């Protein structure tokens, strides 16, 4: 027992060391921290409310007006404030989607992988059908049925995201349950549930965490993309994707309307994928997992 | 034996690395006679594989520095241009590698892999080459050669694949076949079959063989002469029966003592050679075997010179003939 | 082989059936539709008339059977948004454009991706290699509509070299109405992500294969460098490259929606978005069936490509496992 705790601790220590020596991962951590900071304190940081409209200050260029350092949009809202609140939307959607996906996908995948049989068959077929067409199209279908809005998007994205987590958990549990320590635990009379929750799931956690962390940029992309197409969050909530979509008509003159939110999307996604890659390299040095 | 086919003189192979220069091979010399089977024996890292790979320049030249000379058919292999070297490889000197599982290309039919060197070097048509490939398959003992010609490597067992590797090596009737631990990855019974095959082919075709191995046990029934390598140097060079009967170097002795013997019922436990070979980056100025030698004296602080026990038996030890 | 393909096609049919049931029941499970009361009141008689015209007054299962019996004859009904045409006509018209965009992109992405990957593999750790690695990690991460916007900002707005949108309407074309200047930006924006992935896979697989024992064997046979590369390295490096193709299929299908929307191209992707916004069920249903079909066929083709390259993947043996 003491042996296993020391190996566990040194594994964590190794992982932290590998992570802190990875320059891209640290850049990712910094970017993610910054975006999360913006999202959390959007009310304090932004100079104006995200939906405050100035009818006399429509389409200002950056630095045109001292109160609007990044200009205003086509209906006269402060662009800086909308960018900051956009971080909140993006984080709210992507983090809650991955959280829900984890809460649904982990138990379902674990049960299917561990108990097998009819349960596994049904879950595997559901996964098969859900992967029969692109996840984003499926999300769009659900949105077309439920209508747009923040909540719908979170629901729709969660429905397609849990599949990834369930698939990875199932595969992990399938391989792990054949390991000797499971047989050993069964040999000393541990119950099936105890084996599953005390032995299998903790050991399967690394790849699942990696999948979750790499799922975040996917969810960010999905939210931004749907809002860009006009299928996302409703007005007046600020979303980077929607800002890019709206800028399309004005881009020839008001370039900042397109440039600023695209930069925000790109930096956020880069940050999260650097962080996710760094986590993968740190937790899985042998690179067994491909998500 | 009077006329050497291949003559290696003072061969050095060094690998520059960020940590320093790895001196993998440090001045080895040997000759190979016509129709002779020469075994080079040593443990992993002794430079035995690197020594032969560098003969054919199969180690990328940007990775290593090779010095010395290798005379073959009146030319120095190390001075050849890349094109001339290619003309040698597979044509005059062929190679068989250690792992038949990974040394054959999985996506090509084995027939294709056997005949490609014939087509490359002799410029004959694919049809003629195919006939030759089927002959070769039969020669190395693969049944139903005609049918098997069209099969892929994964359809063969390890021993069969090594036969295919040998067939590919023999394709151009080379005068030298270099076999780099060809039986290490195989079962013992298959090992014996491959050894018999090579001996037979050597007689029938009249080629010479350099057989690299770490297993002194298989050398007895195979080789004419044996070179024992340690830390990039040859420490003892002798005809096979002399080496087995009267080994002169402490390392050769140790290797022989670590072999299980089936002919004598001895209660004596097998002896292992204690310790590890020296670091090849900081090559010792003393005798390289010093650290592990049970016969070491003051003398051994200087590297030993070659001592001839007889005209054919050479050893690199200060205490040669006195053990 | 033939049996395997038949089995796969049968499985695809089952999936299509499942997809149609799911999509159909989802669309009919929620009240509201294109003739929703909220979008403006209709006289009850007119509404009943319209519902009857589209068969919306019948029970859902009957509507489904009715729909499917027409669908197998490629009759997908009448789009709500364009009552004067049929879904089949609208799709076949917009489909042609989407296929042009997609195929040009695939050719560009795989052509340049493989070239860049091979070059980077050959010149490991050179500045080109670093550049390929950097651009590919950007291309994989940043969404294509973001890249598209940047390209528009630079090449259409700032430099004014290329048109901002359209497809085949710029008037400057290579052949008739094909390969026009307005093709360049959409294709580049669309191709960057798959190109990046192809380049990465190509580089990684070539580097890996070059270190294989059988490549050393091929060199030991005295084959020329070109032959070693062509016959031994590329053949084996193709296997992971086909995998790259497989993983890129979903991105290519969904990518088109964004590209068509950004560059105002009247392809299938744009109609897909407008159908969703208008809850145009016949259009949604038809596009979903089409995408699921396309997706299944593309995966089947990738699997067949695998078996052609890699003799170890024998179809018979694979179905046993």
CSV table of N, CA, C and O in Angstrom, one decimal, chain B residues 67-131:
chain,number,residue,atom,x,y,z
B,67,UNK,N,37.0,5.1,-40.0
B,67,UNK,CA,38.4,5.2,-40.4
B,67,UNK,C,38.9,3.8,-40.6
B,67,UNK,O,38.4,2.8,-40.0
B,68,UNK,N,40.0,3.7,-41.3
B,68,UNK,CA,40.6,2.4,-41.6
B,68,UNK,C,40.5,2.0,-43.0
B,68,UNK,O,40.2,2.9,-43.9
B,69,UNK,N,40.7,0.7,-43.4
B,69,UNK,CA,40.5,0.3,-44.7
B,69,UNK,C,39.9,-1.1,-44.8
B,69,UNK,O,40.0,-1.9,-43.9
B,70,UNK,N,39.1,-1.3,-45.8
B,70,UNK,CA,38.4,-2.6,-46.0
B,70,UNK,C,38.7,-3.0,-47.4
B,70,UNK,O,38.1,-2.5,-48.4
B,71,UNK,N,39.6,-4.0,-47.6
B,71,UNK,CA,39.9,-4.4,-49.0
B,71,UNK,C,39.1,-5.6,-49.4
B,71,UNK,O,39.0,-6.6,-48.7
B,72,UNK,N,38.5,-5.4,-50.6
B,72,UNK,CA,37.6,-6.4,-51.1
B,72,UNK,C,37.7,-6.4,-52.6
B,72,UNK,O,37.5,-5.3,-53.2
B,73,UNK,N,38.0,-7.5,-53.2
B,73,UNK,CA,38.1,-7.6,-54.7
B,73,UNK,C,39.0,-6.4,-55.2
B,73,UNK,O,38.6,-5.8,-56.2
B,74,UNK,N,40.1,-6.2,-54.5
B,74,UNK,CA,41.1,-5.2,-55.0
B,74,UNK,C,40.7,-3.8,-54.8
B,74,UNK,O,41.4,-2.9,-55.3
B,75,UNK,N,39.7,-3.5,-54.0
B,75,UNK,CA,39.3,-2.1,-53.8
B,75,UNK,C,39.1,-1.8,-52.3
B,75,UNK,O,38.8,-2.8,-51.6
B,76,UNK,N,39.2,-0.6,-52.0
B,76,UNK,CA,38.9,-0.2,-50.6
B,76,UNK,C,37.5,0.2,-50.5
B,76,UNK,O,37.1,1.3,-51.0
B,77,UNK,N,36.7,-0.5,-49.8
B,77,UNK,CA,35.2,-0.3,-49.7
B,77,UNK,C,35.0,1.1,-49.1
B,77,UNK,O,34.0,1.8,-49.5
B,78,UNK,N,35.8,1.6,-48.2
B,78,UNK,CA,35.5,2.8,-47.5
B,78,UNK,C,35.8,4.0,-48.4
B,78,UNK,O,35.4,5.1,-48.1
B,79,UNK,N,36.5,3.8,-49.6
B,79,UNK,CA,36.9,4.9,-50.5
B,79,UNK,C,35.9,4.9,-51.7
B,79,UNK,O,36.0,5.8,-52.5
B,80,UNK,N,34.9,4.0,-51.7
B,80,UNK,CA,34.0,4.0,-52.9
B,80,UNK,C,33.1,5.2,-52.9
B,80,UNK,O,32.7,5.7,-51.8
B,81,UNK,N,32.6,5.5,-54.1
B,81,UNK,CA,31.5,6.5,-54.1
B,81,UNK,C,30.2,5.9,-53.7
B,81,UNK,O,30.2,4.6,-53.6
B,82,UNK,N,29.2,6.7,-53.5
B,82,UNK,CA,27.9,6.1,-53.1
B,82,UNK,C,27.4,5.1,-54.1
B,82,UNK,O,26.9,4.1,-53.8
B,83,UNK,N,27.5,5.5,-55.4
B,83,UNK,CA,27.0,4.6,-56.4
B,83,UNK,C,27.8,3.3,-56.5
B,83,UNK,O,27.2,2.3,-56.6
B,84,UNK,N,29.1,3.4,-56.3
B,84,UNK,CA,29.9,2.2,-56.3
B,84,UNK,C,29.6,1.3,-55.1
B,84,UNK,O,29.5,0.1,-55.2
B,85,UNK,N,29.3,2.0,-54.0
B,85,UNK,CA,29.0,1.2,-52.8
B,85,UNK,C,27.7,0.5,-53.0
B,85,UNK,O,27.5,-0.7,-52.6
B,86,UNK,N,26.7,1.2,-53.7
B,86,UNK,CA,25.4,0.5,-53.9
B,86,UNK,C,25.6,-0.7,-54.8
B,86,UNK,O,24.9,-1.7,-54.7
B,87,UNK,N,26.5,-0.6,-55.7
B,87,UNK,CA,26.8,-1.7,-56.7
B,87,UNK,C,27.3,-2.9,-55.9
B,87,UNK,O,27.1,-4.0,-56.3
B,88,UNK,N,28.0,-2.6,-54.8
B,88,UNK,CA,28.5,-3.7,-53.9
B,88,UNK,C,27.4,-4.4,-53.1
B,88,UNK,O,27.3,-5.6,-53.0
B,89,UNK,N,26.6,-3.5,-52.5
B,89,UNK,CA,25.6,-4.0,-51.6
B,89,UNK,C,24.6,-4.9,-52.3
B,89,UNK,O,24.1,-4.6,-53.3
B,90,UNK,N,24.4,-6.0,-51.7
B,90,UNK,CA,23.4,-6.9,-52.2
B,90,UNK,C,23.9,-7.7,-53.4
B,90,UNK,O,23.4,-8.8,-53.7
B,91,UNK,N,24.9,-7.2,-54.1
B,91,UNK,CA,25.4,-7.8,-55.3
B,91,UNK,C,26.6,-8.7,-54.9
B,91,UNK,O,26.6,-9.9,-55.2
B,92,UNK,N,27.7,-8.0,-54.4
B,92,UNK,CA,28.9,-8.8,-54.0
B,92,UNK,C,28.9,-9.1,-52.5
B,92,UNK,O,29.5,-10.1,-52.1
B,93,UNK,N,28.3,-8.2,-51.7
B,93,UNK,CA,28.3,-8.5,-50.3
B,93,UNK,C,26.8,-8.4,-49.9
B,93,UNK,O,26.2,-7.3,-50.1
B,94,UNK,N,26.2,-9.4,-49.3
B,94,UNK,CA,24.8,-9.3,-48.9
B,94,UNK,C,24.7,-9.4,-47.4
B,94,UNK,O,25.7,-9.9,-46.8
B,95,UNK,N,23.6,-9.0,-46.9
B,95,UNK,CA,23.4,-9.0,-45.5
B,95,UNK,C,22.1,-9.7,-45.1
B,95,UNK,O,21.1,-9.5,-45.8
B,96,UNK,N,22.1,-10.4,-44.0
B,96,UNK,CA,20.9,-10.9,-43.4
B,96,UNK,C,20.8,-10.3,-42.0
B,96,UNK,O,21.8,-10.4,-41.2
B,97,UNK,N,19.6,-9.8,-41.6
B,97,UNK,CA,19.6,-9.1,-40.3
B,97,UNK,C,18.9,-10.0,-39.2
B,97,UNK,O,18.4,-11.0,-39.4
B,98,UNK,N,19.0,-9.4,-38.0
B,98,UNK,CA,18.6,-10.1,-36.8
B,98,UNK,C,17.1,-10.5,-36.8
B,98,UNK,O,16.8,-11.6,-36.6
B,99,UNK,N,16.2,-9.5,-37.0
B,99,UNK,CA,14.8,-9.8,-36.7
B,99,UNK,C,14.1,-10.0,-38.0
B,99,UNK,O,13.7,-9.0,-38.7
B,100,UNK,N,13.7,-11.2,-38.4
B,100,UNK,CA,13.0,-11.5,-39.6
B,100,UNK,C,11.6,-10.9,-39.6
B,100,UNK,O,11.0,-10.7,-40.7
B,101,UNK,N,11.1,-10.6,-38.4
B,101,UNK,CA,9.8,-10.1,-38.3
B,101,UNK,C,9.7,-8.6,-38.8
B,101,UNK,O,8.7,-8.2,-39.4
B,102,UNK,N,10.7,-7.9,-38.6
B,102,UNK,CA,10.7,-6.5,-39.0
B,102,UNK,C,11.6,-6.2,-40.2
B,102,UNK,O,11.5,-5.1,-40.8
B,103,UNK,N,12.4,-7.1,-40.6
B,103,UNK,CA,13.3,-6.8,-41.7
B,103,UNK,C,12.8,-7.0,-43.1
B,103,UNK,O,13.4,-6.7,-44.1
B,104,UNK,N,11.6,-7.7,-43.2
B,104,UNK,CA,10.9,-7.8,-44.4
B,104,UNK,C,9.8,-6.7,-44.5
B,104,UNK,O,9.1,-6.5,-43.5
B,105,UNK,N,9.6,-6.2,-45.7
B,105,UNK,CA,8.6,-5.1,-45.9
B,105,UNK,C,7.2,-5.8,-45.8
B,105,UNK,O,6.9,-6.6,-46.7
B,106,UNK,N,6.4,-5.4,-44.9
B,106,UNK,CA,5.1,-6.0,-44.7
B,106,UNK,C,4.1,-5.9,-45.9
B,106,UNK,O,3.2,-6.7,-46.1
B,107,UNK,N,4.3,-4.8,-46.7
B,107,UNK,CA,3.3,-4.6,-47.7
B,107,UNK,C,3.7,-5.1,-49.1
B,107,UNK,O,3.0,-4.9,-50.1
B,108,UNK,N,4.9,-5.7,-49.2
B,108,UNK,CA,5.3,-6.3,-50.5
B,108,UNK,C,5.4,-7.8,-50.5
B,108,UNK,O,5.7,-8.4,-49.5
B,109,UNK,N,5.0,-8.4,-51.7
B,109,UNK,CA,5.1,-9.8,-51.7
B,109,UNK,C,6.5,-10.3,-51.6
B,109,UNK,O,7.5,-9.6,-52.0
B,110,UNK,N,6.7,-11.4,-51.0
B,110,UNK,CA,8.1,-11.8,-50.7
B,110,UNK,C,8.9,-12.1,-52.0
B,110,UNK,O,10.1,-11.8,-52.0
B,111,UNK,N,8.2,-12.6,-53.0
B,111,UNK,CA,8.9,-12.8,-54.3
B,111,UNK,C,9.5,-11.5,-54.8
B,111,UNK,O,10.7,-11.5,-55.2
B,112,UNK,N,8.8,-10.4,-54.7
B,112,UNK,CA,9.2,-9.1,-55.1
B,112,UNK,C,10.5,-8.7,-54.3
B,112,UNK,O,11.4,-8.1,-54.9
B,113,UNK,N,10.4,-9.0,-53.0
B,113,UNK,CA,11.6,-8.6,-52.2
B,113,UNK,C,12.8,-9.4,-52.4
B,113,UNK,O,13.9,-8.9,-52.2
B,114,UNK,N,12.6,-10.6,-52.9
B,114,UNK,CA,13.8,-11.4,-53.2
B,114,UNK,C,14.4,-11.0,-54.5
B,114,UNK,O,15.6,-10.9,-54.7
B,115,UNK,N,13.5,-10.7,-55.5
B,115,UNK,CA,14.1,-10.5,-56.9
B,115,UNK,C,14.5,-9.0,-57.1
B,115,UNK,O,15.2,-8.7,-58.1
B,116,UNK,N,14.2,-8.1,-56.1
B,116,UNK,CA,14.5,-6.7,-56.5
B,116,UNK,C,16.0,-6.4,-56.6
B,116,UNK,O,16.4,-5.6,-57.4
B,117,UNK,N,16.8,-7.2,-55.8
B,117,UNK,CA,18.2,-6.9,-55.9
B,117,UNK,C,18.8,-7.5,-57.2
B,117,UNK,O,19.7,-6.9,-57.8
B,118,UNK,N,18.2,-8.6,-57.7
B,118,UNK,CA,18.6,-9.1,-59.0
B,118,UNK,C,18.3,-8.1,-60.1
B,118,UNK,O,19.1,-7.9,-61.0
B,119,UNK,N,17.1,-7.6,-60.1
B,119,UNK,CA,16.7,-6.7,-61.1
B,119,UNK,C,17.5,-5.4,-61.0
B,119,UNK,O,18.0,-4.9,-62.1
B,120,UNK,N,17.8,-5.0,-59.8
B,120,UNK,CA,18.6,-3.8,-59.7
B,120,UNK,C,20.0,-4.0,-60.2
B,120,UNK,O,20.6,-3.1,-60.9
B,121,UNK,N,20.7,-5.1,-59.9
B,121,UNK,CA,22.1,-5.3,-60.2
B,121,UNK,C,22.4,-5.9,-61.5
B,121,UNK,O,23.4,-5.6,-62.1
B,122,UNK,N,21.5,-6.8,-61.9
B,122,UNK,CA,21.8,-7.6,-63.2
B,122,UNK,C,21.0,-7.1,-64.3
B,122,UNK,O,21.2,-7.5,-65.5
B,123,UNK,N,20.0,-6.2,-64.1
B,123,UNK,CA,19.2,-5.6,-65.1
B,123,UNK,C,18.5,-6.6,-66.0
B,123,UNK,O,18.4,-6.5,-67.2
B,124,UNK,N,18.0,-7.7,-65.4
B,124,UNK,CA,17.3,-8.7,-66.1
B,124,UNK,C,15.8,-8.4,-66.0
B,124,UNK,O,15.4,-7.7,-65.1
B,125,UNK,N,15.0,-9.1,-66.9
B,125,UNK,CA,13.6,-8.8,-66.9
B,125,UNK,C,13.0,-9.4,-65.6
B,125,UNK,O,13.5,-10.3,-65.0
B,126,UNK,N,11.8,-8.9,-65.3
B,126,UNK,CA,11.1,-9.4,-64.2
B,126,UNK,C,10.7,-10.8,-64.3
B,126,UNK,O,10.7,-11.6,-63.3
B,127,UNK,N,10.5,-11.3,-65.5
B,127,UNK,CA,10.1,-12.7,-65.7
B,127,UNK,C,11.2,-13.6,-65.4
B,127,UNK,O,11.1,-14.6,-64.6
B,128,UNK,N,12.4,-13.3,-65.9
B,128,UNK,CA,13.6,-14.1,-65.6
B,128,UNK,C,13.9,-14.1,-64.1
B,128,UNK,O,14.2,-15.1,-63.4
B,129,UNK,N,13.8,-12.9,-63.5
B,129,UNK,CA,14.0,-12.7,-62.1
B,129,UNK,C,13.1,-13.5,-61.2
B,129,UNK,O,13.4,-14.1,-60.2
B,130,UNK,N,11.8,-13.6,-61.7
B,130,UNK,CA,10.8,-14.4,-61.0
B,130,UNK,C,11.2,-15.9,-60.9
B,130,UNK,O,11.2,-16.5,-59.9
B,131,UNK,N,11.7,-16.4,-62.1
B,131,UNK,CA,12.1,-17.8,-62.1
B,131,UNK,C,13.3,-18.0,-61.1
B,131,UNK,O,13.3,-19.0,-60.4
